[in-house]
Coordinates of C-alpha atoms in Angstrom, one line a residue:
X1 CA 24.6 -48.2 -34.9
X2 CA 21.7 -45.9 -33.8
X3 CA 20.9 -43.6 -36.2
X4 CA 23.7 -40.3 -35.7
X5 CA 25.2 -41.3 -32.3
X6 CA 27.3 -38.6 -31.5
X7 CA 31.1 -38.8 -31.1
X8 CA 32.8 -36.1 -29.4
X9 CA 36.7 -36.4 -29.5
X10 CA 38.7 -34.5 -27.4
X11 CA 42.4 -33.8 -28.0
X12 CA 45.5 -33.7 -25.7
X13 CA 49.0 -31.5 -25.2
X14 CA 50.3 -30.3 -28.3
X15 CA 47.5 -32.1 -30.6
X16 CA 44.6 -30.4 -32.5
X17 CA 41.3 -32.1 -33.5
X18 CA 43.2 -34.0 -36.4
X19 CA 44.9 -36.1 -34.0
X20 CA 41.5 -38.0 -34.4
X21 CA 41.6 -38.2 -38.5
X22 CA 41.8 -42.1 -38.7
X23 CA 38.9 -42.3 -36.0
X24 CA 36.5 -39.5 -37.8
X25 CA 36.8 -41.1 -40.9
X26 CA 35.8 -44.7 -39.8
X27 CA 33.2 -43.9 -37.5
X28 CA 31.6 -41.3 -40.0
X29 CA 31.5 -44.0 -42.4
X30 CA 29.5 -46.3 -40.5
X31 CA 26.5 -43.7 -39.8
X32 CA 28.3 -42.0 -36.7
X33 CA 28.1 -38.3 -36.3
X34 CA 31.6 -37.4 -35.6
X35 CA 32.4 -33.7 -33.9
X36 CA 35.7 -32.9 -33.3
X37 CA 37.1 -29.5 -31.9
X38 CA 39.9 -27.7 -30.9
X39 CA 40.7 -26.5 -27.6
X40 CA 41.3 -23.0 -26.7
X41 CA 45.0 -21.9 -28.0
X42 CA 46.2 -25.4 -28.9
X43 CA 45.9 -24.1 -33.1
X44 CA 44.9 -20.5 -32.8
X45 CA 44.4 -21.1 -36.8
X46 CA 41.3 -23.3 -35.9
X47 CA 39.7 -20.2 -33.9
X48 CA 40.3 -17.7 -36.8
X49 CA 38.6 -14.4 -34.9
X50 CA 38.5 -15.3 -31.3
X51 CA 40.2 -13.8 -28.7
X52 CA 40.9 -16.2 -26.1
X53 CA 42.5 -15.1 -22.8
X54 CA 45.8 -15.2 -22.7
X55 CA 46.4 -17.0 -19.4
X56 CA 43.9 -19.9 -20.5
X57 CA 41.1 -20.7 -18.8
X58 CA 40.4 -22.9 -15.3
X59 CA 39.4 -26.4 -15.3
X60 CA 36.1 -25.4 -14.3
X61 CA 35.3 -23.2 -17.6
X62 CA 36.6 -26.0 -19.7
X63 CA 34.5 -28.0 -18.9
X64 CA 31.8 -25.6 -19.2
X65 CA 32.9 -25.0 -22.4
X66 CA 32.7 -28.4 -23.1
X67 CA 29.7 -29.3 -22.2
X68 CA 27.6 -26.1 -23.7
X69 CA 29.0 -27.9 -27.3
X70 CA 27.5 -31.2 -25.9
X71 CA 24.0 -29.1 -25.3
X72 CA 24.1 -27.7 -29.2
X73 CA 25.3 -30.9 -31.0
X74 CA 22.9 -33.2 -28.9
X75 CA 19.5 -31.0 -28.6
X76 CA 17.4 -33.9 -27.8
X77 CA 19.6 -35.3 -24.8
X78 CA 19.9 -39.2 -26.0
X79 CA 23.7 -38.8 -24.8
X80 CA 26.9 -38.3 -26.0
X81 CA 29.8 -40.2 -26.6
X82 CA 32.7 -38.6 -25.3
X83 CA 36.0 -39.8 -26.4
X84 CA 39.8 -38.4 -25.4
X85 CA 43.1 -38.3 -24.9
X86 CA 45.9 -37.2 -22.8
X87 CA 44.3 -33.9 -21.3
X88 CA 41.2 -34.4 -23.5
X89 CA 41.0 -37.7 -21.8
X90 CA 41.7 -35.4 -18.3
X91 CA 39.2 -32.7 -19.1
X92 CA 36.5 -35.6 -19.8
X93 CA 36.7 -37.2 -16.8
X94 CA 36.3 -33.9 -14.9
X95 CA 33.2 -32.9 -17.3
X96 CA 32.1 -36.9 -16.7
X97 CA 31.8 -35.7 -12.8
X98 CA 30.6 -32.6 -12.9
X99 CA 28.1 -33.5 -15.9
X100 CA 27.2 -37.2 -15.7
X101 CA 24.0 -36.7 -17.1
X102 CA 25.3 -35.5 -20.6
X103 CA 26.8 -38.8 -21.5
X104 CA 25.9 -42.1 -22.6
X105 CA 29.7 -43.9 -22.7
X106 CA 33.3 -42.7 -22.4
X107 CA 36.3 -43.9 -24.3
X108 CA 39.7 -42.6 -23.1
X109 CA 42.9 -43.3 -24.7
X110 CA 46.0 -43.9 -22.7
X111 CA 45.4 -41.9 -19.9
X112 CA 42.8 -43.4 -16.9
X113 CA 42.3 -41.8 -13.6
X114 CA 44.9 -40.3 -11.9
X115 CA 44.8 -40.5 -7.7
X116 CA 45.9 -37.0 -6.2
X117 CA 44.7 -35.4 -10.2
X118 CA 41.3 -36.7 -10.2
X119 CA 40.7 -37.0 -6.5
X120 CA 42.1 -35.5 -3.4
X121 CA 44.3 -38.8 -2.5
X122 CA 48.0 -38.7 -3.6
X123 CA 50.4 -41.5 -3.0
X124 CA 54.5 -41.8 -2.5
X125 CA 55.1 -43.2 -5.1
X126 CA 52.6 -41.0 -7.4
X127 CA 54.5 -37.6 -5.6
X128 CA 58.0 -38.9 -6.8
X129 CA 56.7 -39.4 -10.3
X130 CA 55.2 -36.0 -10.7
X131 CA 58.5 -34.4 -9.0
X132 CA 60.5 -35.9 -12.0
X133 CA 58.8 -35.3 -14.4
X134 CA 58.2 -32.1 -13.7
X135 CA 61.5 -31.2 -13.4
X136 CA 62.4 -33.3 -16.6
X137 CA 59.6 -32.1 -18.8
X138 CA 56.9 -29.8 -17.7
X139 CA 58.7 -27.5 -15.9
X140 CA 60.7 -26.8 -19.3
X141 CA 57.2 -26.1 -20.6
X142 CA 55.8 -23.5 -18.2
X143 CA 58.9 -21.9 -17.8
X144 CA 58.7 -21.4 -22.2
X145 CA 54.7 -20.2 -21.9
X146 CA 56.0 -17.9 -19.3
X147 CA 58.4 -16.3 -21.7
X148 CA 56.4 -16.2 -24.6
X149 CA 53.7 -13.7 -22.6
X150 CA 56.7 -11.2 -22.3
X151 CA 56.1 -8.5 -25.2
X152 CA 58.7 -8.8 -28.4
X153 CA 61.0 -11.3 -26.1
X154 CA 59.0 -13.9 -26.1
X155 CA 58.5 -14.4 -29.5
X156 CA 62.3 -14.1 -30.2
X157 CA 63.0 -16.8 -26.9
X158 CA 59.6 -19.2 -27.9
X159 CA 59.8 -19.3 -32.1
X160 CA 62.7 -22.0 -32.2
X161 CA 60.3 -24.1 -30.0
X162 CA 56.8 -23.5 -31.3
X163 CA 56.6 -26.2 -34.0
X164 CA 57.2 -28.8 -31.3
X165 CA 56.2 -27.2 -27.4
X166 CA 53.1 -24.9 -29.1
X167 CA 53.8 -22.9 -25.7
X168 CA 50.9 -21.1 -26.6
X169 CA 49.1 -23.9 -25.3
X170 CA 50.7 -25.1 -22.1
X171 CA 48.3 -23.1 -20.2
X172 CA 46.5 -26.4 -19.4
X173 CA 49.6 -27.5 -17.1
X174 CA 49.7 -24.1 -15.5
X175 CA 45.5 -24.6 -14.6
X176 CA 45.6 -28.0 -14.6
X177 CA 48.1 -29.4 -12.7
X178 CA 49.3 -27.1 -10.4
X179 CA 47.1 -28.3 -7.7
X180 CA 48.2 -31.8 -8.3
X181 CA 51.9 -30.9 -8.1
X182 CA 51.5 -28.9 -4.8
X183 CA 50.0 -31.7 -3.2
X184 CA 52.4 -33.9 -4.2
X185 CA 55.1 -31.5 -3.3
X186 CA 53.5 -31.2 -0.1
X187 CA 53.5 -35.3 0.6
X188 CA 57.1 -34.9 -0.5
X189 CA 57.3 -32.3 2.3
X190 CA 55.6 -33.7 5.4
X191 CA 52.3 -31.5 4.5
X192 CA 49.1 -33.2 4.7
X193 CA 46.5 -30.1 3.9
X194 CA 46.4 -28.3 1.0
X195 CA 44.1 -26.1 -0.5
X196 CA 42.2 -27.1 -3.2
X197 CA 41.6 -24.9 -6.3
X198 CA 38.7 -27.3 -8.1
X199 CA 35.2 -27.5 -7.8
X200 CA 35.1 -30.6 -9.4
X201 CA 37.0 -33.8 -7.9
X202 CA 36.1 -37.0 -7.4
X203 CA 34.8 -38.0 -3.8
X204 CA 33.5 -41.4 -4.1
X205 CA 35.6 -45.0 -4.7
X206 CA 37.6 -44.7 -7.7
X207 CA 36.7 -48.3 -8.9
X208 CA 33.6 -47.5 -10.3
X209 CA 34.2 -44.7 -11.4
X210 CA 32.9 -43.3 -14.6
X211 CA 29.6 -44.2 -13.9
X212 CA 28.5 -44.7 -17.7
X213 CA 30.3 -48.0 -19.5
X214 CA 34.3 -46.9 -20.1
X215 CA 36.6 -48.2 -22.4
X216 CA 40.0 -47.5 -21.7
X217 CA 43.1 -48.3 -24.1
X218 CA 46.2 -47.4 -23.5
X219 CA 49.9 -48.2 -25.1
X220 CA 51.6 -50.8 -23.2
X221 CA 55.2 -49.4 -24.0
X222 CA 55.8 -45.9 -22.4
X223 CA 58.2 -46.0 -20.1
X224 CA 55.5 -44.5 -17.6
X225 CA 52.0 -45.4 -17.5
X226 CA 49.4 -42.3 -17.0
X227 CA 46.9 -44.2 -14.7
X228 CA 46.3 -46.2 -11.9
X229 CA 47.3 -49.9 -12.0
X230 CA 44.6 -50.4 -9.2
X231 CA 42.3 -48.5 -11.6
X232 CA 43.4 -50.5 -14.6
X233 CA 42.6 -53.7 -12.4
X234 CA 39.0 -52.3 -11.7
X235 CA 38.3 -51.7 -15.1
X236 CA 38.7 -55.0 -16.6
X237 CA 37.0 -56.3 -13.1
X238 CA 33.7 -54.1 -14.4
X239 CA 34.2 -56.1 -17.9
X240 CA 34.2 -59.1 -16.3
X241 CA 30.7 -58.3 -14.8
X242 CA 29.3 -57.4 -17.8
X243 CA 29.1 -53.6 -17.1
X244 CA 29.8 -52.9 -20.6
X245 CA 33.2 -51.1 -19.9
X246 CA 36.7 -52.8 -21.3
X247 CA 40.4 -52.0 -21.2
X248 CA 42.9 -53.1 -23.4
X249 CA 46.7 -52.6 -23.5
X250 CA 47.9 -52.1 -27.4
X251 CA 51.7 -52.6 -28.2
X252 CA 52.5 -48.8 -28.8
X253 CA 53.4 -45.6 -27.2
X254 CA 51.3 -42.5 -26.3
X255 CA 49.1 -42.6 -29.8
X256 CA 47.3 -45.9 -29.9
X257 CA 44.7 -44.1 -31.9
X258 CA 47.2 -43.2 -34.5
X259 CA 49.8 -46.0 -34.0
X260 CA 47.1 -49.1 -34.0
X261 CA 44.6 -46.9 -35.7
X262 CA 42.9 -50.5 -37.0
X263 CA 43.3 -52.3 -33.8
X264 CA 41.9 -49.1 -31.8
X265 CA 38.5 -48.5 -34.4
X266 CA 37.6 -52.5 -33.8
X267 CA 37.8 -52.0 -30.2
X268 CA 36.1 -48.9 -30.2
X269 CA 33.4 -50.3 -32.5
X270 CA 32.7 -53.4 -30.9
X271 CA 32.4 -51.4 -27.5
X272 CA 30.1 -48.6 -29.0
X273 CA 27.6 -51.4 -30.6
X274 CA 27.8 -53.1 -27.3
X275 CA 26.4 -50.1 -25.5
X276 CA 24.5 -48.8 -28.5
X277 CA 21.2 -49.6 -26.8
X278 CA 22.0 -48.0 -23.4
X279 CA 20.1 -44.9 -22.5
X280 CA 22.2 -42.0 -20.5
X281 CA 23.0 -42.5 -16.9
X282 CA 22.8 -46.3 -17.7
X283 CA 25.1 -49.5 -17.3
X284 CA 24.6 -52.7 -19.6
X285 CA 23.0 -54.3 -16.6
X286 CA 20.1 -51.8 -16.8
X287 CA 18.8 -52.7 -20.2
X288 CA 15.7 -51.6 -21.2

């Protein structure tokens, strides 16, 4: 590989940065410089010192965030690698719109792009989904962060579920999705105009969309998929044109990083030397 190619890894709901210990290790060993970190309240241990706001932060100054540690661990602009997964994978494609010019190639794990999350479209069938399971599963969550910002109570009500729902951390649904659920709420409804809350959302055709060479994996047995099929469909359409993008479907869950950790590094390797000689803003079929 070129000589220290960053690796950025970005972590999902309720992970830390050593969700990606199988990946830091391989990629460190082959001459990759491999930065992890850990996003605001998801392991307050990890931010010994800080004081992060207790209501979280917006999309928006995530990605901020994310990008001013792209600007110190890549001073001389060759491009980053940005890899991620469930929200990481979310919070990259919004720092991948708002900040194209940062990044060289983007590897997202399990979760692709999202109409009605990543854009201002939202389907039937995508309302229905988010109705469920927000009423099976994130609603349980928010309503749990909620309680735990109520002085004394909310420590008794939240510590039998902090090992598993960290509610300290489900700010992200609370920033993050809200918009999505009130427009799908409002297709559910009869509402076709809401207001919306981010600066950043894709405008343009979805298909090609990263613009830098993607490779998407994702586990083929949840019983929901987190993307687009018509996405899915694009991507491997890209591959067959030699973009230098992929997508592959591994036999495993929500982890494919940590359940087909040797399947997942070939892929990823094989895709990063492929692109290896790409400069930023670049597809394969712009070789230098």
């Amino acid at each position: 590989p070129q000589s220290g190619q960053v690796l950025l890894f970005l972590h999902g709901f309720p992970d830390d940065a050593t969700v990606w210990s199988n990946q830091v290790a391989h990629f460190s060993a082959l001459g990759y410089r491999c930065v992890t970190c850990t996003l605001p309240h998801y392991n307050d241990a990890h931010h010994s010192g800080i004081q992060w706001r207790a209501l979280g932060y917006s999309n928006d100054e995530i990605c901020d965030m994310i990008c001013g540690l792209v600007k110190r661990i890549d001073p001389s602009g060759r491009g980053v690698v940005l890899v991620g997964h469930d929200f990481g994978s979310v919070y990259s494609f919004f720092s991948l719109m708002k900040y194209p010019e940062f990044f060289k190639a983007f590897v997202t794990f399990d979760v692709g792009y999202i109409r009605g999350l990543l854009s201002r479209e939202v389907s039937a069938g995508a309302a229905w989904t988010v109705f469920l399971y927000f009423l099976i599963y994130q609603g349980l969550l928010i309503f749990i962060w909620l309680c735990s910002l109520i002085p004394m109570f909310g420590k008794v009500i939240t510590c039998p579920c902090r090992l598993v729902l960290k509610p300290a951390s489900i700010y992200s649904y609370w920033h993050l999705q809200m918009d999505y659920w009130a427009r799908c709420f409002a297709h559910l409804s009869g509402i076709r105009s809401v207001p919306d809350k981010f600066a950043c959302r894709h405008e343009g055709s979805f298909t090609d969309f990263p613009g830098c060479p993607t490779l998407f994996i994702w586990g083929t047995k949840k019983p929901m998929m987190l993307h687009d099929k018509e996405w899915e469909h694009a991507m491997q359409k890209r591959a067959r044109e030699d973009d230098g993008s992929r997508a592959h479907g591994l036999p495993c869950f929500h982890y494919p990083m940590k359940e087909q950790p040797a399947e997942s590094n070939k892929l990823m390797q094989e895709f990063l030397l492929d692109v290896s000689s790409l400069q930023v803003g670049s597809s394969k079929s712009k070789r230098g």
